[in-house]
Amino acid sequence: MKYGLRFGTAVLGNEEEKMAAEKPRREGEEGSFSLTVEEKKALSGLDSSFFGFLNRCKDGAKMKTLLNKAIHCYESLIVKAEGKVESDFFCQLGHFNLLLEDYSKALSSYQRYYSLQTDYWKNAAFLYGLGLVYFYYNAFHWAIRAFQEVLYIDPNFCRAKEIHLRLGFMFKVNTDYESSLKHFQLALIDCNVCTLSSVEIQFHIAHLYETQRKYHSAKAAYEQLLQIESLPSQVKATVLQQLGWMHHNMDLVGDKTIKERYAIQYLQKSLEEDPNSGQSWYFLGRCYSCIGKVQDAFVSYRQSIDKSEASADTWCSIGVLYQQQNQPMDALQAYICAVQLDHGHAAAWMDLGILYESCNQPQDAIKCYLNATRSKNCSNASTLTSRIKFLQAQLCNLPQNSLQNKTKLLPSIEEAWSLPIPAELTSRQGAMNTAQQNVTDSWNSVQTASHYPVQQKLYTQYFTTQKLQSLGKDQQPPFQTGSTRYLQAANSNNQNQNGIHTVPQNLKGDAQNYFTLHIPTSEEQKIINFTKESKDSRSKCLSSKTSRQVRDTNICVTAKEHSNHIHQISSVPISSLNNKDSVSPNLITVDNPQLSVFVEDAIDNVDHDTGTCDKVNNEKSDNLSTSLPYSASSTETLSLKLTGQTHIVTSFISPHSGLHTINGEGHENSESSISVNVGLRPRPQIIPSMSVSIYSSSTEVLKACRNLGKNGLSNGHVLLDICPPPRPPTSPYPPLPKEKLNPPTPSIYLENKRDAFFPPLHQFCINPKNPVTVIRGLAGALKLDLGLFSTKTLVEANNEHIVEVRTQLLQPADENWDPSGTKKIWRYENKSSHTTIAKYAQYQACSFQESLREENERRAQVKDYSDNESTCSDISGRRQKAPFKTIKCGINIDLSDNKKWKLQLHELTKLPAFVRVVSAGNLLSHVGYTILGMNSVQLCMKVPGSRIPGHQENNNFCSVNINIGPGDCEWFVVPEDYWGVLNDFCEKNNLNFLMSSWWPNLEDLYEANVPVYRFIQRPGDLVWINAGTVHWVQAIGWCNNITWNVGPLTAFQYKLAVERYEWNKLQSIKSVVPMVHLSWNMARNIKVSDPKLFEMIKYCLLKILKQCQTLREALVAAGKEVLWHGRINDEPAPYCSICEVEVFNLLFVTNESNSQKTYIVHCQNCARKTSGNLENFVVLEQYKMEDLIQVYDQFTLAPSLSSAS
């Protein structure tokens, strides 16, 4: 097996030799396409990692010429060989096209490589190049997956910093701010070369805080940037611009006068650094207008128009100024300028409607209001709709011909649209009244900036406070910071699709061009403000109509893995966009990410006659939108694999694809080389995989590991027993019939204590075929005193105990509406805060009293109506309409302290062993320390409507939940097999399956043939959630619930826990359960008789033992001393303080942290990124290798009870 692309030129030479032997070479045409030895040598080191850096090379221009020649040569050879060339040939061709920014050809070549190379997922350079192409096309979903694969197989990839930057931006676009911040911080600590400087990355972190509405954090971050000496002028100008706009919009300092003074000062300083910033001039105009300096405001707006592209925002604000000065005709023409520049400018349409209404022209006002409501950026739709109905009613009541006989102050909207704009309107600066009169505070001076990233792109100012009050509501659109050029393009997507609005031609730069600029301006907000339509449109270009079936013989997947299909996109005919010189006229080149959205279906149509690579092997096309190359596991990866005849899960592709067996011999011929590139760190050497059986002794294992690390720390990590990374399962096949999508919930009714301890009950609950089991009447059968967990008792016991509060909207259990009540959504907003048990108990009681009062009032109303049916109809109709009532749910109340909650915890010892918090058969009891809410009890306090959003339990462990009462809870449960389907739904709705709050739309699930168990949990009922089951819960009445996790000692539980551990690592999410640490503790404490469970644990021990030995030898070979540190009892497992992966045995701690005894831990990868030679780190060892060897050797398969008997 050949790894990587270093063989591309060798293959080229071999192909030339073959063709020379088969056919006489024709001089002339062929001669012009041949490569010299020197040229081949120069090309041998080029791959996707040079993207963005080629121009920095000494001979960058010369190299581009050589790349063009190489591409012609490769394509010529492919035609001559009739496509029968090595797969690496296509991968190298993809790299060359990528480096020349010919993305369409690059994608075609990469996909041909994918279809030919069965172990494509081992090739980090391929995945990185593929991710860059997807990033260019704004197919962020696929770009994220490809980049995550690169980091998974090679955390020390030479362009890891570039990957973290792009992931940070894409997650920011997706409003996954937590993930975005994490990747920006990972990029910031990396000392390797990058297209953005550290101060630019710091700027984007500060802007991320601002986007999250964490204004004080953003202000502090911006001000910290200003303290940096020799801060680049453009960065400084942008920072000052952001600070000025934040002070204008937010109450960061003092009253209005003070904050406007600060805002103006910051903006003026920004203009000193960059006097040509149209955006800063616009913001300055807004500030002047807010304090009544009309002339200064007009001058600033004029400067904004002169310095930047024509802006609908600016013209709208100018219109407001004219309207305030009682110049309606000038105001009209300014508004017309705005809406002609941007047909979907909701603010301008609304202000224009207000203008017409103030001039007693209601018909024109109605037309403008209707245009405003049609805009996707309209935040006042309900208010405007009400106003339209009001005006229409007024028109109906007017006498006939009354409007026709009335003199119009303004031309109608149709007339105004065709009127030429007077030159004086666009040129005069002093025509307005220069007297600084007291302008009414009719502008929205407290607008938020850049805080609704996918809703609104406008910086526009409404003419609203008084006028909108006349409409009944003072709602205004969010204002965002940053340059409007990207924003205009982002919001013009829909206009262009309708053939209405065109983006200015000088708009330049796609999503990746942004990274190559050393100017981190607020233009990044342009990317943020890609609406969902924008991103989806690009994705559709790559995924809607080009899917084909895969031939099983050509791709290393089973027939059941239906997701392994890849789009075969070869070339894209398009006439509406100009192409670069390096691109064929019939191939798409989209320099602007926003413009690319307009092609919509352009890439859907595959032209097999264009692009030489496309003539080859068309029958082997796959669908990359559902299957990206998946890669090998990294340090401390627990992907399960065995050798020999043993069958075990070797990859986490799908639980439905059966159990894989990968023999280590298949990897023994892996080859690699270390390439030292100009300006690049040497690429990590890939260590050949080793075939070491779990039945080998520790001596044999360590002997096999000897000398693997002799090359020192240049080995990024040891890729042993490589297998594809984890991935969500596809939907089970065949799909269930519709009548089976509401299966009955498995329920057990207990009558006495004997029933509760009956062994088959345990077996029934842990059976993988039962995703959930409801044990009815458990509390009564065991005589549990549930009153110990009642609100009254909790208050008496510890009234000041902390409660986490989630503020939510009261909605029907089977529905989830957006705040306006207009459409069903998956996202579920619930803001977090904290209170005490006493205060929440008071809220619970008040909620109950209020409900009683409302119920009495409702009964009185029902008596007053004779038609009860219409009343019920009104009530049911009201379910879907906002505003929804706000409620509070108390969660994560920690009951782990045995001193505080002794009585409560003792009562739970009455439960059967398999559901107890602590038991020998509970894997979580062997972690060795308390994990809050998992191996300890947590309590929830609820009012009706309180929700626990959709989720799987941490690391897929089982869950126990007992309803204390007095009210009921309604549960929704989906089997573990379908979590991949729900993950897909979350991604489609811009949600993170693991981290976001979401509430599934049942209609979506049923349409996707997903079964949903639905049942009521009454007081005293225990709900057992099996491993990996997805569930969400809503309280029907006032109730408390207690919950914790358990880990049955089964292969199914362990397998799912390890799968989620690896999936979390892929997703850069911390695993709450340290599976490596737990596996070694299980080997110490438990005798395992289940062969499958034993093999999985033993393999994990084998893998970690090899990694510890290899890393230790590499450190010693590099001259790095390993210091003994040891480990105390009950000490939590260490995690990397940067990337949050579990760190086992060898801890990398900074010299400062070690001297202060704070021991802030880093993993090897983060330590090396921070300090390439680890000079700032000490390495601490927690376990002696002799101890690990002893545990490994002594962990053997115990005889089963049946064989023993």
Tab-separated table of C-alpha atoms in Angstrom, residues 706-965:
chain	number	residue	atom	x	y	z
A	706	ARG	CA	11.342	-0.927	20.237
A	707	ASN	CA	13.039	1.657	18.101
A	708	LEU	CA	9.763	3.027	16.672
A	709	GLY	CA	10.514	6.376	18.229
A	710	LYS	CA	14.230	6.557	17.452
A	711	ASN	CA	13.615	9.419	15.048
A	712	GLY	CA	12.685	11.593	17.995
A	713	LEU	CA	9.644	13.797	18.266
A	714	SER	CA	9.398	14.421	14.537
A	715	ASN	CA	6.960	11.525	14.651
A	716	GLY	CA	3.704	13.390	15.195
A	717	HIS	CA	2.096	10.341	16.652
A	718	VAL	CA	2.210	6.615	16.112
A	719	LEU	CA	-0.413	5.455	13.643
A	720	LEU	CA	-0.710	1.870	14.770
A	721	ASP	CA	-3.354	-0.522	13.523
A	722	ILE	CA	-4.895	2.171	11.423
A	723	CYS	CA	-8.640	2.030	10.922
A	724	PRO	CA	-11.158	4.593	9.676
A	725	PRO	CA	-12.323	7.242	12.125
A	726	PRO	CA	-15.742	7.009	13.742
A	727	ARG	CA	-18.799	8.181	11.897
A	728	PRO	CA	-22.539	8.301	12.572
A	729	PRO	CA	-24.546	5.257	11.550
A	730	THR	CA	-26.799	5.406	8.530
A	731	SER	CA	-30.492	4.757	8.961
A	732	PRO	CA	-31.237	1.026	9.380
A	733	TYR	CA	-32.274	-0.784	6.231
A	734	PRO	CA	-34.885	-1.749	5.256
A	735	PRO	CA	-36.882	1.186	6.658
A	736	LEU	CA	-39.707	0.473	9.035
A	737	PRO	CA	-43.260	0.640	7.695
A	738	LYS	CA	-45.229	3.700	8.777
A	739	GLU	CA	-47.432	1.700	11.122
A	740	LYS	CA	-44.384	0.730	13.205
A	741	LEU	CA	-43.071	4.248	13.787
A	742	ASN	CA	-44.961	4.522	17.102
A	743	PRO	CA	-43.914	1.288	18.830
A	744	PRO	CA	-45.280	0.391	22.255
A	745	THR	CA	-42.895	1.213	25.087
A	746	PRO	CA	-41.472	-1.836	26.913
A	747	SER	CA	-42.962	-1.642	30.409
A	748	ILE	CA	-42.636	-3.824	33.493
A	749	TYR	CA	-45.201	-3.640	36.309
A	750	LEU	CA	-43.884	-4.494	39.771
A	751	GLU	CA	-46.115	-5.693	42.543
A	752	ASN	CA	-43.587	-6.462	45.269
A	753	LYS	CA	-39.909	-6.388	46.215
A	754	ARG	CA	-39.330	-9.864	44.814
A	755	ASP	CA	-40.344	-8.664	41.352
A	756	ALA	CA	-37.808	-5.835	41.557
A	757	PHE	CA	-34.938	-8.223	42.308
A	758	PHE	CA	-35.999	-10.860	39.772
A	759	PRO	CA	-32.848	-11.488	37.571
A	760	PRO	CA	-34.715	-11.465	34.233
A	761	LEU	CA	-35.641	-7.813	34.908
A	762	HIS	CA	-31.983	-6.880	34.737
A	763	GLN	CA	-31.474	-8.859	31.521
A	764	PHE	CA	-34.569	-7.311	29.967
A	765	CYS	CA	-33.355	-3.760	30.663
A	766	ILE	CA	-29.819	-4.210	29.292
A	767	ASN	CA	-30.986	-6.054	26.171
A	768	PRO	CA	-29.848	-3.897	23.205
A	769	LYS	CA	-33.185	-4.584	21.522
A	770	ASN	CA	-34.944	-2.521	24.198
A	771	PRO	CA	-33.876	1.127	23.889
A	772	VAL	CA	-35.979	2.063	26.907
A	773	THR	CA	-37.758	0.260	29.719
A	774	VAL	CA	-40.334	1.755	32.074
A	775	ILE	CA	-40.485	-0.007	35.440
A	776	ARG	CA	-43.911	0.882	36.790
A	777	GLY	CA	-44.635	1.043	40.506
A	778	LEU	CA	-41.006	0.626	41.574
A	779	ALA	CA	-41.237	3.030	44.492
A	780	GLY	CA	-44.301	1.302	45.888
A	781	ALA	CA	-42.859	-2.180	45.481
A	782	LEU	CA	-39.657	-1.237	47.321
A	783	LYS	CA	-41.399	1.136	49.738
A	784	LEU	CA	-39.095	3.995	48.752
A	785	ASP	CA	-39.701	7.200	50.683
A	786	LEU	CA	-39.974	9.620	47.748
A	787	GLY	CA	-40.849	12.375	50.194
A	788	LEU	CA	-37.125	12.664	50.969
A	789	PHE	CA	-36.739	14.220	47.500
A	790	SER	CA	-39.779	16.493	47.681
A	791	THR	CA	-39.321	20.237	47.381
A	792	LYS	CA	-40.345	20.737	51.014
A	793	THR	CA	-37.717	18.297	52.310
A	794	LEU	CA	-35.020	19.686	50.043
A	795	VAL	CA	-35.618	23.203	51.342
A	796	GLU	CA	-35.477	22.007	54.934
A	797	ALA	CA	-32.266	20.073	54.315
A	798	ASN	CA	-30.179	22.560	52.283
A	799	ASN	CA	-32.117	25.636	51.221
A	800	GLU	CA	-29.028	27.488	49.900
A	801	HIS	CA	-27.916	24.639	47.645
A	802	ILE	CA	-27.149	25.782	44.092
A	803	VAL	CA	-29.639	25.138	41.279
A	804	GLU	CA	-28.885	25.667	37.592
A	805	VAL	CA	-31.874	27.357	35.967
A	806	ARG	CA	-32.830	27.111	32.304
A	807	THR	CA	-35.222	29.795	31.088
A	808	GLN	CA	-37.500	28.311	28.438
A	809	LEU	CA	-40.696	28.957	26.480
A	810	LEU	CA	-43.832	27.013	27.410
A	811	GLN	CA	-44.878	24.987	24.366
A	812	PRO	CA	-46.859	21.831	23.569
A	813	ALA	CA	-44.793	18.703	24.204
A	814	ASP	CA	-44.906	17.467	20.609
A	815	GLU	CA	-44.155	20.841	19.016
A	816	ASN	CA	-41.349	23.376	18.978
A	817	TRP	CA	-42.002	26.800	17.482
A	818	ASP	CA	-39.763	29.759	16.838
A	819	PRO	CA	-40.304	32.708	19.244
A	820	SER	CA	-42.674	34.372	16.784
A	821	GLY	CA	-44.809	31.222	16.614
A	822	THR	CA	-44.755	31.154	12.815
A	823	LYS	CA	-42.815	27.967	12.052
A	824	LYS	CA	-41.651	24.755	13.666
A	825	ILE	CA	-37.922	24.542	14.290
A	826	TRP	CA	-35.378	22.205	15.878
A	827	ARG	CA	-33.366	24.802	17.791
A	828	TYR	CA	-34.535	25.192	21.376
A	829	GLU	CA	-33.318	28.242	23.230
A	830	ASN	CA	-32.883	27.926	26.988
A	831	LYS	CA	-30.709	30.458	28.735
A	832	SER	CA	-28.711	29.353	31.750
A	833	SER	CA	-28.482	31.038	35.146
A	834	HIS	CA	-28.237	29.985	38.789
A	835	THR	CA	-30.318	30.280	41.939
A	836	THR	CA	-30.869	28.359	45.187
A	837	ILE	CA	-33.231	25.540	46.132
A	838	ALA	CA	-35.198	27.907	48.369
A	839	LYS	CA	-35.723	30.475	45.620
A	840	TYR	CA	-36.675	27.901	43.023
A	841	ALA	CA	-39.052	26.264	45.496
A	842	GLN	CA	-40.737	29.625	45.890
A	843	TYR	CA	-40.993	29.928	42.104
A	844	GLN	CA	-42.483	26.429	41.915
A	845	ALA	CA	-45.112	27.310	44.512
A	846	CYS	CA	-45.987	30.623	42.866
A	847	SER	CA	-46.294	28.869	39.518
A	848	PHE	CA	-48.750	26.409	41.026
A	849	GLN	CA	-50.846	29.159	42.614
A	850	GLU	CA	-50.880	31.122	39.370
A	851	SER	CA	-51.990	28.043	37.470
A	852	LEU	CA	-54.869	27.492	39.902
A	853	ARG	CA	-55.968	31.072	39.442
A	854	GLU	CA	-55.815	30.799	35.647
A	855	GLU	CA	-57.748	27.536	35.766
A	856	ASN	CA	-60.525	29.135	37.799
A	857	GLU	CA	-60.686	32.063	35.381
A	858	ARG	CA	-60.796	29.667	32.431
A	859	ARG	CA	-63.681	27.737	33.965
A	860	ALA	CA	-65.558	30.958	34.502
A	861	GLN	CA	-65.033	31.907	30.865
A	862	VAL	CA	-66.240	28.524	29.658
A	863	LYS	CA	-69.515	29.033	31.522
A	864	ASP	CA	-70.003	32.324	29.728
A	865	TYR	CA	-69.776	30.704	26.321
A	866	SER	CA	-72.566	28.586	24.953
A	867	ASP	CA	-70.437	27.184	22.173
A	868	ASN	CA	-67.791	25.134	23.934
A	869	GLU	CA	-66.522	23.752	20.638
A	870	SER	CA	-65.494	27.149	19.350
A	871	THR	CA	-63.793	27.860	22.657
A	872	CYS	CA	-61.759	24.674	22.399
A	873	SER	CA	-60.942	25.572	18.842
A	874	ASP	CA	-59.634	28.931	19.965
A	875	ILE	CA	-57.496	27.299	22.642
A	876	SER	CA	-55.990	24.767	20.257
A	877	GLY	CA	-55.309	27.494	17.735
A	878	ARG	CA	-53.560	29.488	20.387
A	879	ARG	CA	-51.019	26.698	20.836
A	880	GLN	CA	-49.191	27.739	17.728
A	881	LYS	CA	-49.091	31.460	18.327
A	882	ALA	CA	-46.626	33.630	20.137
A	883	PRO	CA	-45.909	35.082	22.523
A	884	PHE	CA	-45.189	31.982	24.539
A	885	LYS	CA	-45.085	32.110	28.299
A	886	THR	CA	-41.620	32.031	29.868
A	887	ILE	CA	-40.916	29.289	32.398
A	888	LYS	CA	-37.891	28.155	34.400
A	889	CYS	CA	-36.573	24.642	34.844
A	890	GLY	CA	-34.165	23.743	37.681
A	891	ILE	CA	-31.557	21.176	36.661
A	892	ASN	CA	-28.183	19.674	37.668
A	893	ILE	CA	-28.803	19.890	41.413
A	894	ASP	CA	-25.884	17.955	42.835
A	895	LEU	CA	-26.747	15.403	45.538
A	896	SER	CA	-23.315	13.765	45.695
A	897	ASP	CA	-22.316	15.088	49.149
A	898	ASN	CA	-23.031	12.234	51.564
A	899	LYS	CA	-22.924	14.602	54.532
A	900	LYS	CA	-25.595	16.907	53.158
A	901	TRP	CA	-27.814	14.255	51.586
A	902	LYS	CA	-27.181	11.222	53.755
A	903	LEU	CA	-30.843	10.242	54.160
A	904	GLN	CA	-31.607	10.635	50.480
A	905	LEU	CA	-28.612	8.612	49.296
A	906	HIS	CA	-29.207	5.889	51.857
A	907	GLU	CA	-32.775	5.477	50.639
A	908	LEU	CA	-31.494	4.674	47.146
A	909	THR	CA	-29.568	1.652	48.443
A	910	LYS	CA	-32.951	-0.132	48.499
A	911	LEU	CA	-32.833	-0.309	44.704
A	912	PRO	CA	-31.775	-3.471	42.825
A	913	ALA	CA	-28.010	-3.660	42.280
A	914	PHE	CA	-28.130	-3.073	38.521
A	915	VAL	CA	-29.737	0.380	38.942
A	916	ARG	CA	-27.847	1.519	42.035
A	917	VAL	CA	-25.559	4.508	41.937
A	918	VAL	CA	-22.640	2.394	43.188
A	919	SER	CA	-22.208	-1.332	42.538
A	920	ALA	CA	-19.432	-3.699	41.533
A	921	GLY	CA	-21.136	-4.378	38.203
A	922	ASN	CA	-21.353	-0.668	37.333
A	923	LEU	CA	-18.468	0.449	35.114
A	924	LEU	CA	-18.776	4.005	36.419
A	925	SER	CA	-18.067	2.778	39.944
A	926	HIS	CA	-14.560	1.906	38.735
A	927	VAL	CA	-13.641	5.376	37.464
A	928	GLY	CA	-12.164	6.074	40.897
A	929	TYR	CA	-13.545	9.577	41.420
A	930	THR	CA	-16.872	11.385	41.277
A	931	ILE	CA	-18.222	12.538	37.916
A	932	LEU	CA	-21.110	14.803	38.819
A	933	GLY	CA	-24.417	13.565	37.499
A	934	MET	CA	-22.970	10.306	36.207
A	935	ASN	CA	-21.758	8.192	39.134
A	936	SER	CA	-23.517	10.573	41.523
A	937	VAL	CA	-27.161	11.598	41.902
A	938	GLN	CA	-28.584	14.743	40.352
A	939	LEU	CA	-32.029	16.215	40.858
A	940	CYS	CA	-34.272	18.311	38.615
A	941	MET	CA	-37.083	20.572	39.839
A	942	LYS	CA	-39.748	21.288	37.255
A	943	VAL	CA	-42.901	23.211	36.498
A	944	PRO	CA	-45.307	22.235	33.693
A	945	GLY	CA	-43.631	22.587	30.310
A	946	SER	CA	-40.066	22.249	31.640
A	947	ARG	CA	-37.947	20.533	29.035
A	948	ILE	CA	-34.824	18.414	28.938
A	949	PRO	CA	-33.821	18.815	25.254
A	950	GLY	CA	-32.801	15.953	22.988
A	951	HIS	CA	-29.553	14.179	23.824
A	952	GLN	CA	-27.682	10.956	24.353
A	953	GLU	CA	-26.098	10.383	27.745
A	954	ASN	CA	-22.416	11.189	28.224
A	955	ASN	CA	-20.302	8.548	26.483
A	956	ASN	CA	-23.501	6.625	25.737
A	957	PHE	CA	-23.862	5.209	29.254
A	958	CYS	CA	-27.202	3.972	30.488
A	959	SER	CA	-29.387	6.269	32.570
A	960	VAL	CA	-31.765	5.802	35.498
A	961	ASN	CA	-34.543	8.356	36.129
A	962	ILE	CA	-37.127	8.218	38.922
A	963	ASN	CA	-40.077	10.607	38.963
A	964	ILE	CA	-40.630	11.931	42.495
A	965	GLY	CA	-43.907	13.577	41.562
